[in-house]
Amino acid sequence: MGAKSSAARRRAAVRITGLGLGGAALLFLLSGCSLESVGSAFGNFGWPSSGVSLQAHKMYDLWIAAVIAALVVGIFVWGLIFWCVIRYRKRGDELPVQTRFNMPLEVLYTVTPILVVAVLFYFTAIVQTDVDKLSKNPDQIVQVTAFKWQWEFDYRDGMGKDANTVVSTVGSADVIPLLVLPVGEKIRFEETSKDVVHSFWVPEMLFKRDVFPGSVRNVFEVTLDKEGRYVGRCAELCGTYHAFMQFELVAVSPEKLTRSCRRKSPARRPSRRWRPSATPATSRAR
């Protein structure tokens, strides 16, 4: 009996050592790679991209880390399942003991999932808090006004309803509005709707926020870090011409934004021609 128990202990020690070495090797491999490089190597694990804002990068890193953790847990569980199938396969007609248990093991597989969920919840709460964080003095303030079925972007000189509009851009059935924003600056969006519920969405920002009518003003901030042009749209089914409710976000340097604002007059001016196969105005005329 003593020889058998010592052999069992040695086998258990070998298994634990193997799991420890495997985990250490995995951590070593992942430590040499950024989450973005790991995600890009596997198609971002279903995520659109790493994003174009500081907030988007944090959400992307959380997603990739959560998927890696899920894969590690999944591989470990499947390994245990196949090991049990092979190790404890049927060897005769004798029924195994049905009352045997292993208290430390049962405690382990009860506590471990709780710890995994707690860790994921902790990092999710941190990222969510950072994404929803509002600064006291944002660099730019843009009021987003949604209406059937277009957008109006007002560049404001302060926060709240009582602030003044410095420059305004509005879309229509014939034009698609441009939302020109600087990179490297904190941009606050204050959203309101004139009619129904809409949703402000730029896929590359990995973020969207509903736009409500009435006195409710949704507010959020982003800090863009990549220049470029990105298509935005309404992500809430808001009526007949919901599909035409689009805009274009143009991320530029702060200097270019200053020059662009100086060229604009205070009057609302369309930014770019929009030529769908049938504009809402044409369809309504029919």
C-alpha positions as a Python dict, from the first residue, in 0.01 Angstrom:
ca = {
    (1, 'M'): (0, 0, 0),
    (2, 'G'): (284, 241, 86),
    (3, 'A'): (453, 180, -251),
    (4, 'K'): (126, 237, -438),
    (5, 'S'): (48, 559, -252),
    (6, 'S'): (398, 694, -310),
    (7, 'A'): (373, 611, -681),
    (8, 'A'): (37, 787, -701),
    (9, 'R'): (185, 1091, -531),
    (10, 'R'): (474, 1093, -776),
    (11, 'R'): (234, 1077, -1070),
    (12, 'A'): (27, 1361, -926),
    (13, 'A'): (342, 1566, -875),
    (14, 'V'): (446, 1503, -1235),
    (15, 'R'): (104, 1615, -1363),
    (16, 'I'): (107, 1931, -1153),
    (17, 'T'): (461, 2008, -1265),
    (18, 'G'): (362, 1956, -1627),
    (19, 'L'): (63, 2188, -1593),
    (20, 'G'): (279, 2449, -1422),
    (21, 'L'): (545, 2430, -1692),
    (22, 'G'): (280, 2449, -1964),
    (23, 'G'): (122, 2756, -1805),
    (24, 'A'): (462, 2919, -1759),
    (25, 'A'): (550, 2850, -2124),
    (26, 'L'): (218, 3002, -2237),
    (27, 'L'): (272, 3313, -2026),
    (28, 'F'): (627, 3342, -2161),
    (29, 'L'): (508, 3325, -2519),
    (30, 'L'): (229, 3578, -2461),
    (31, 'S'): (457, 3816, -2272),
    (32, 'G'): (673, 3858, -2582),
    (33, 'C'): (372, 3963, -2791),
    (34, 'S'): (133, 4250, -2751),
    (35, 'L'): (-238, 4177, -2739),
    (36, 'E'): (-279, 4360, -3069),
    (37, 'S'): (-23, 4140, -3243),
    (38, 'V'): (-181, 3826, -3099),
    (39, 'G'): (-527, 3943, -3206),
    (40, 'S'): (-419, 4042, -3557),
    (41, 'A'): (-256, 3701, -3603),
    (42, 'F'): (-596, 3534, -3542),
    (43, 'G'): (-828, 3778, -3718),
    (44, 'N'): (-890, 3979, -3398),
    (45, 'F'): (-1099, 3686, -3270),
    (46, 'G'): (-1408, 3833, -3435),
    (47, 'W'): (-1347, 4193, -3322),
    (48, 'P'): (-1361, 4448, -3607),
    (49, 'S'): (-1016, 4606, -3546),
    (50, 'S'): (-801, 4757, -3275),
    (51, 'G'): (-986, 5088, -3312),
    (52, 'V'): (-887, 5449, -3375),
    (53, 'S'): (-918, 5593, -3024),
    (54, 'L'): (-756, 5539, -2687),
    (55, 'Q'): (-1083, 5405, -2548),
    (56, 'A'): (-1114, 5162, -2838),
    (57, 'H'): (-766, 5022, -2771),
    (58, 'K'): (-863, 4945, -2412),
    (59, 'M'): (-1179, 4765, -2519),
    (60, 'Y'): (-984, 4574, -2783),
    (61, 'D'): (-721, 4461, -2530),
    (62, 'L'): (-995, 4347, -2291),
    (63, 'W'): (-1162, 4144, -2565),
    (64, 'I'): (-840, 3975, -2677),
    (65, 'A'): (-736, 3898, -2318),
    (66, 'A'): (-1080, 3753, -2240),
    (67, 'V'): (-1071, 3532, -2550),
    (68, 'I'): (-720, 3407, -2464),
    (69, 'A'): (-832, 3329, -2109),
    (70, 'A'): (-1136, 3143, -2244),
    (71, 'L'): (-918, 2943, -2483),
    (72, 'V'): (-676, 2849, -2205),
    (73, 'V'): (-961, 2734, -1981),
    (74, 'G'): (-1126, 2550, -2270),
    (75, 'I'): (-809, 2367, -2370),
    (76, 'F'): (-745, 2271, -2007),
    (77, 'V'): (-1101, 2139, -1962),
    (78, 'W'): (-1096, 1944, -2287),
    (79, 'G'): (-758, 1801, -2189),
    (80, 'L'): (-898, 1680, -1859),
    (81, 'I'): (-1202, 1530, -2033),
    (82, 'F'): (-993, 1331, -2282),
    (83, 'W'): (-749, 1229, -2010),
    (84, 'C'): (-1037, 1092, -1799),
    (85, 'V'): (-1184, 913, -2101),
    (86, 'I'): (-853, 738, -2169),
    (87, 'R'): (-732, 691, -1811),
    (88, 'Y'): (-1058, 567, -1663),
    (89, 'R'): (-1205, 380, -1957),
    (90, 'K'): (-1398, 65, -1885),
    (91, 'R'): (-1172, -234, -1811),
    (92, 'G'): (-1426, -487, -1695),
    (93, 'D'): (-1776, -546, -1568),
    (94, 'E'): (-1702, -443, -1212),
    (95, 'L'): (-1878, -122, -1114),
    (96, 'P'): (-1641, 141, -966),
    (97, 'V'): (-1696, 273, -616),
    (98, 'Q'): (-1975, 534, -631),
    (99, 'T'): (-1916, 708, -298),
    (100, 'R'): (-1553, 813, -344),
    (101, 'F'): (-1477, 1183, -349),
    (102, 'N'): (-1183, 1420, -339),
    (103, 'M'): (-1259, 1722, -125),
    (104, 'P'): (-955, 1935, -227),
    (105, 'L'): (-1031, 1875, -594),
    (106, 'E'): (-1397, 1963, -553),
    (107, 'V'): (-1304, 2282, -372),
    (108, 'L'): (-1057, 2361, -651),
    (109, 'Y'): (-1306, 2329, -937),
    (110, 'T'): (-1562, 2530, -739),
    (111, 'V'): (-1332, 2815, -642),
    (112, 'T'): (-1143, 2840, -973),
    (113, 'P'): (-1445, 2943, -1188),
    (114, 'I'): (-1540, 3201, -926),
    (115, 'L'): (-1188, 3346, -940),
    (116, 'V'): (-1193, 3353, -1323),
    (117, 'V'): (-1527, 3537, -1330),
    (118, 'A'): (-1408, 3778, -1059),
    (119, 'V'): (-1092, 3864, -1254),
    (120, 'L'): (-1289, 3920, -1577),
    (121, 'F'): (-1541, 4134, -1390),
    (122, 'Y'): (-1262, 4340, -1233),
    (123, 'F'): (-1092, 4425, -1563),
    (124, 'T'): (-1427, 4482, -1735),
    (125, 'A'): (-1525, 4732, -1467),
    (126, 'I'): (-1191, 4913, -1505),
    (127, 'V'): (-1220, 4943, -1883),
    (128, 'Q'): (-1586, 5043, -1868),
    (129, 'T'): (-1505, 5314, -1615),
    (130, 'D'): (-1225, 5449, -1836),
    (131, 'V'): (-1447, 5447, -2146),
    (132, 'D'): (-1730, 5633, -1968),
    (133, 'K'): (-1498, 5876, -1789),
    (134, 'L'): (-1570, 6246, -1847),
    (135, 'S'): (-1307, 6517, -1807),
    (136, 'K'): (-1374, 6857, -1648),
    (137, 'N'): (-1229, 7053, -1941),
    (138, 'P'): (-1252, 6871, -2275),
    (139, 'D'): (-1060, 7016, -2570),
    (140, 'Q'): (-1351, 6998, -2813),
    (141, 'I'): (-1727, 6986, -2758),
    (142, 'V'): (-1960, 6864, -3032),
    (143, 'Q'): (-2337, 6855, -3000),
    (144, 'V'): (-2480, 6570, -3206),
    (145, 'T'): (-2842, 6625, -3310),
    (146, 'A'): (-3018, 6337, -3484),
    (147, 'F'): (-3339, 6371, -3683),
    (148, 'K'): (-3521, 6179, -3953),
    (149, 'W'): (-3303, 6088, -4134),
    (150, 'Q'): (-2983, 6285, -4099),
    (151, 'W'): (-2734, 6438, -3857),
    (152, 'E'): (-2640, 6784, -3739),
    (153, 'F'): (-2301, 6851, -3577),
    (154, 'D'): (-2258, 7173, -3378),
    (155, 'Y'): (-1913, 7272, -3256),
    (156, 'R'): (-1977, 7444, -2922),
    (157, 'D'): (-1786, 7689, -2705),
    (158, 'G'): (-1894, 7523, -2380),
    (159, 'M'): (-2082, 7236, -2220),
    (160, 'G'): (-2457, 7201, -2177),
    (161, 'K'): (-2765, 7331, -2354),
    (162, 'D'): (-2683, 7696, -2295),
    (163, 'A'): (-2348, 7692, -2480),
    (164, 'N'): (-2311, 7878, -2810),
    (165, 'T'): (-2260, 7712, -3149),
    (166, 'V'): (-1944, 7829, -3324),
    (167, 'V'): (-1964, 7618, -3641),
    (168, 'S'): (-2239, 7386, -3758),
    (169, 'T'): (-2269, 7115, -4023),
    (170, 'V'): (-2601, 6959, -4117),
    (171, 'G'): (-2691, 6680, -4357),
    (172, 'S'): (-2992, 6647, -4582),
    (173, 'A'): (-3141, 6409, -4836),
    (174, 'D'): (-2882, 6527, -5092),
    (175, 'V'): (-2568, 6563, -4881),
    (176, 'I'): (-2384, 6364, -4620),
    (177, 'P'): (-2233, 6568, -4335),
    (178, 'L'): (-1866, 6562, -4241),
    (179, 'L'): (-1769, 6545, -3876),
    (180, 'V'): (-1412, 6681, -3865),
    (181, 'L'): (-1230, 6608, -3538),
    (182, 'P'): (-872, 6648, -3414),
    (183, 'V'): (-647, 6364, -3303),
    (184, 'G'): (-479, 6370, -2966),
    (185, 'E'): (-747, 6583, -2799),
    (186, 'K'): (-1036, 6499, -2566),
    (187, 'I'): (-1360, 6531, -2760),
    (188, 'R'): (-1691, 6545, -2577),
    (189, 'F'): (-2011, 6446, -2758),
    (190, 'E'): (-2346, 6570, -2630),
    (191, 'E'): (-2630, 6387, -2803),
    (192, 'T'): (-2992, 6480, -2852),
    (193, 'S'): (-3270, 6385, -3094),
    (194, 'K'): (-3552, 6589, -3249),
    (195, 'D'): (-3793, 6300, -3299),
    (196, 'V'): (-3725, 5931, -3224),
    (197, 'V'): (-3445, 5724, -3075),
    (198, 'H'): (-3135, 5707, -3294),
    (199, 'S'): (-2787, 5568, -3228),
    (200, 'F'): (-2452, 5735, -3301),
    (201, 'W'): (-2207, 5473, -3426),
    (202, 'V'): (-1864, 5476, -3586),
    (203, 'P'): (-1748, 5112, -3620),
    (204, 'E'): (-1377, 5202, -3601),
    (205, 'M'): (-1437, 5362, -3260),
    (206, 'L'): (-1569, 5026, -3133),
    (207, 'F'): (-1840, 5222, -2957),
    (208, 'K'): (-2193, 5346, -3006),
    (209, 'R'): (-2432, 5545, -2793),
    (210, 'D'): (-2808, 5587, -2829),
    (211, 'V'): (-2951, 5933, -2900),
    (212, 'F'): (-3275, 6010, -2717),
    (213, 'P'): (-3536, 6281, -2777),
    (214, 'G'): (-3648, 6520, -2509),
    (215, 'S'): (-3437, 6638, -2217),
    (216, 'V'): (-3210, 6330, -2206),
    (217, 'R'): (-2860, 6415, -2330),
    (218, 'N'): (-2619, 6126, -2360),
    (219, 'V'): (-2262, 6243, -2308),
    (220, 'F'): (-1935, 6061, -2374),
    (221, 'E'): (-1576, 6140, -2465),
    (222, 'V'): (-1316, 5993, -2698),
    (223, 'T'): (-956, 6069, -2782),
    (224, 'L'): (-875, 5983, -3143),
    (225, 'D'): (-518, 5877, -3217),
    (226, 'K'): (-525, 5791, -3587),
    (227, 'E'): (-594, 6025, -3877),
    (228, 'G'): (-826, 5905, -4150),
    (229, 'R'): (-1181, 5899, -4280),
    (230, 'Y'): (-1438, 5668, -4124),
    (231, 'V'): (-1803, 5605, -4211),
    (232, 'G'): (-2055, 5659, -3934),
    (233, 'R'): (-2420, 5566, -3928),
    (234, 'C'): (-2731, 5530, -3719),
    (235, 'A'): (-2739, 5189, -3547),
    (236, 'E'): (-3101, 5208, -3431),
    (237, 'L'): (-3389, 5127, -3668),
    (238, 'C'): (-3557, 5467, -3679),
    (239, 'G'): (-3793, 5458, -3976),
    (240, 'T'): (-3825, 5422, -4350),
    (241, 'Y'): (-3495, 5580, -4454),
    (242, 'H'): (-3284, 5458, -4163),
    (243, 'A'): (-3029, 5310, -4408),
    (244, 'F'): (-2960, 5657, -4552),
    (245, 'M'): (-2874, 5808, -4214),
    (246, 'Q'): (-2498, 5822, -4257),
    (247, 'F'): (-2212, 6062, -4194),
    (248, 'E'): (-1835, 6066, -4232),
    (249, 'L'): (-1590, 6118, -3948),
    (250, 'V'): (-1265, 6283, -4059),
    (251, 'A'): (-982, 6266, -3805),
    (252, 'V'): (-718, 6532, -3874),
    (253, 'S'): (-444, 6716, -3690),
    (254, 'P'): (-554, 7006, -3463),
    (255, 'E'): (-397, 7254, -3705),
    (256, 'K'): (-604, 7127, -3997),
    (257, 'L'): (-920, 7145, -3786),
    (258, 'T'): (-848, 7507, -3698),
    (259, 'R'): (-805, 7597, -4065),
    (260, 'S'): (-1122, 7408, -4156),
    (261, 'C'): (-1327, 7593, -3893),
    (262, 'R'): (-1195, 7928, -4012),
    (263, 'R'): (-1305, 7854, -4368),
    (264, 'K'): (-1657, 7764, -4256),
    (265, 'S'): (-1914, 8032, -4207),
    (266, 'P'): (-2149, 8022, -3906),
    (267, 'A'): (-2431, 7926, -4139),
    (268, 'R'): (-2499, 7557, -4183),
    (269, 'R'): (-2326, 7423, -4486),
    (270, 'P'): (-2334, 7076, -4646),
    (271, 'S'): (-1999, 6901, -4665),
    (272, 'R'): (-2007, 6639, -4933),
    (273, 'R'): (-2235, 6519, -5208),
    (274, 'W'): (-2430, 6204, -5142),
    (275, 'R'): (-2571, 6012, -5436),
    (276, 'P'): (-2770, 5704, -5335),
    (277, 'S'): (-2965, 5519, -5599),
    (278, 'A'): (-3285, 5687, -5474),
    (279, 'T'): (-3271, 5970, -5227),
    (280, 'P'): (-3537, 6001, -4957),
    (281, 'A'): (-3666, 6324, -5115),
    (282, 'T'): (-3714, 6151, -5453),
    (283, 'S'): (-3887, 5854, -5294),
    (284, 'R'): (-4125, 6075, -5099),
    (285, 'A'): (-4207, 6274, -5412),
    (286, 'R'): (-4312, 5956, -5579),
}
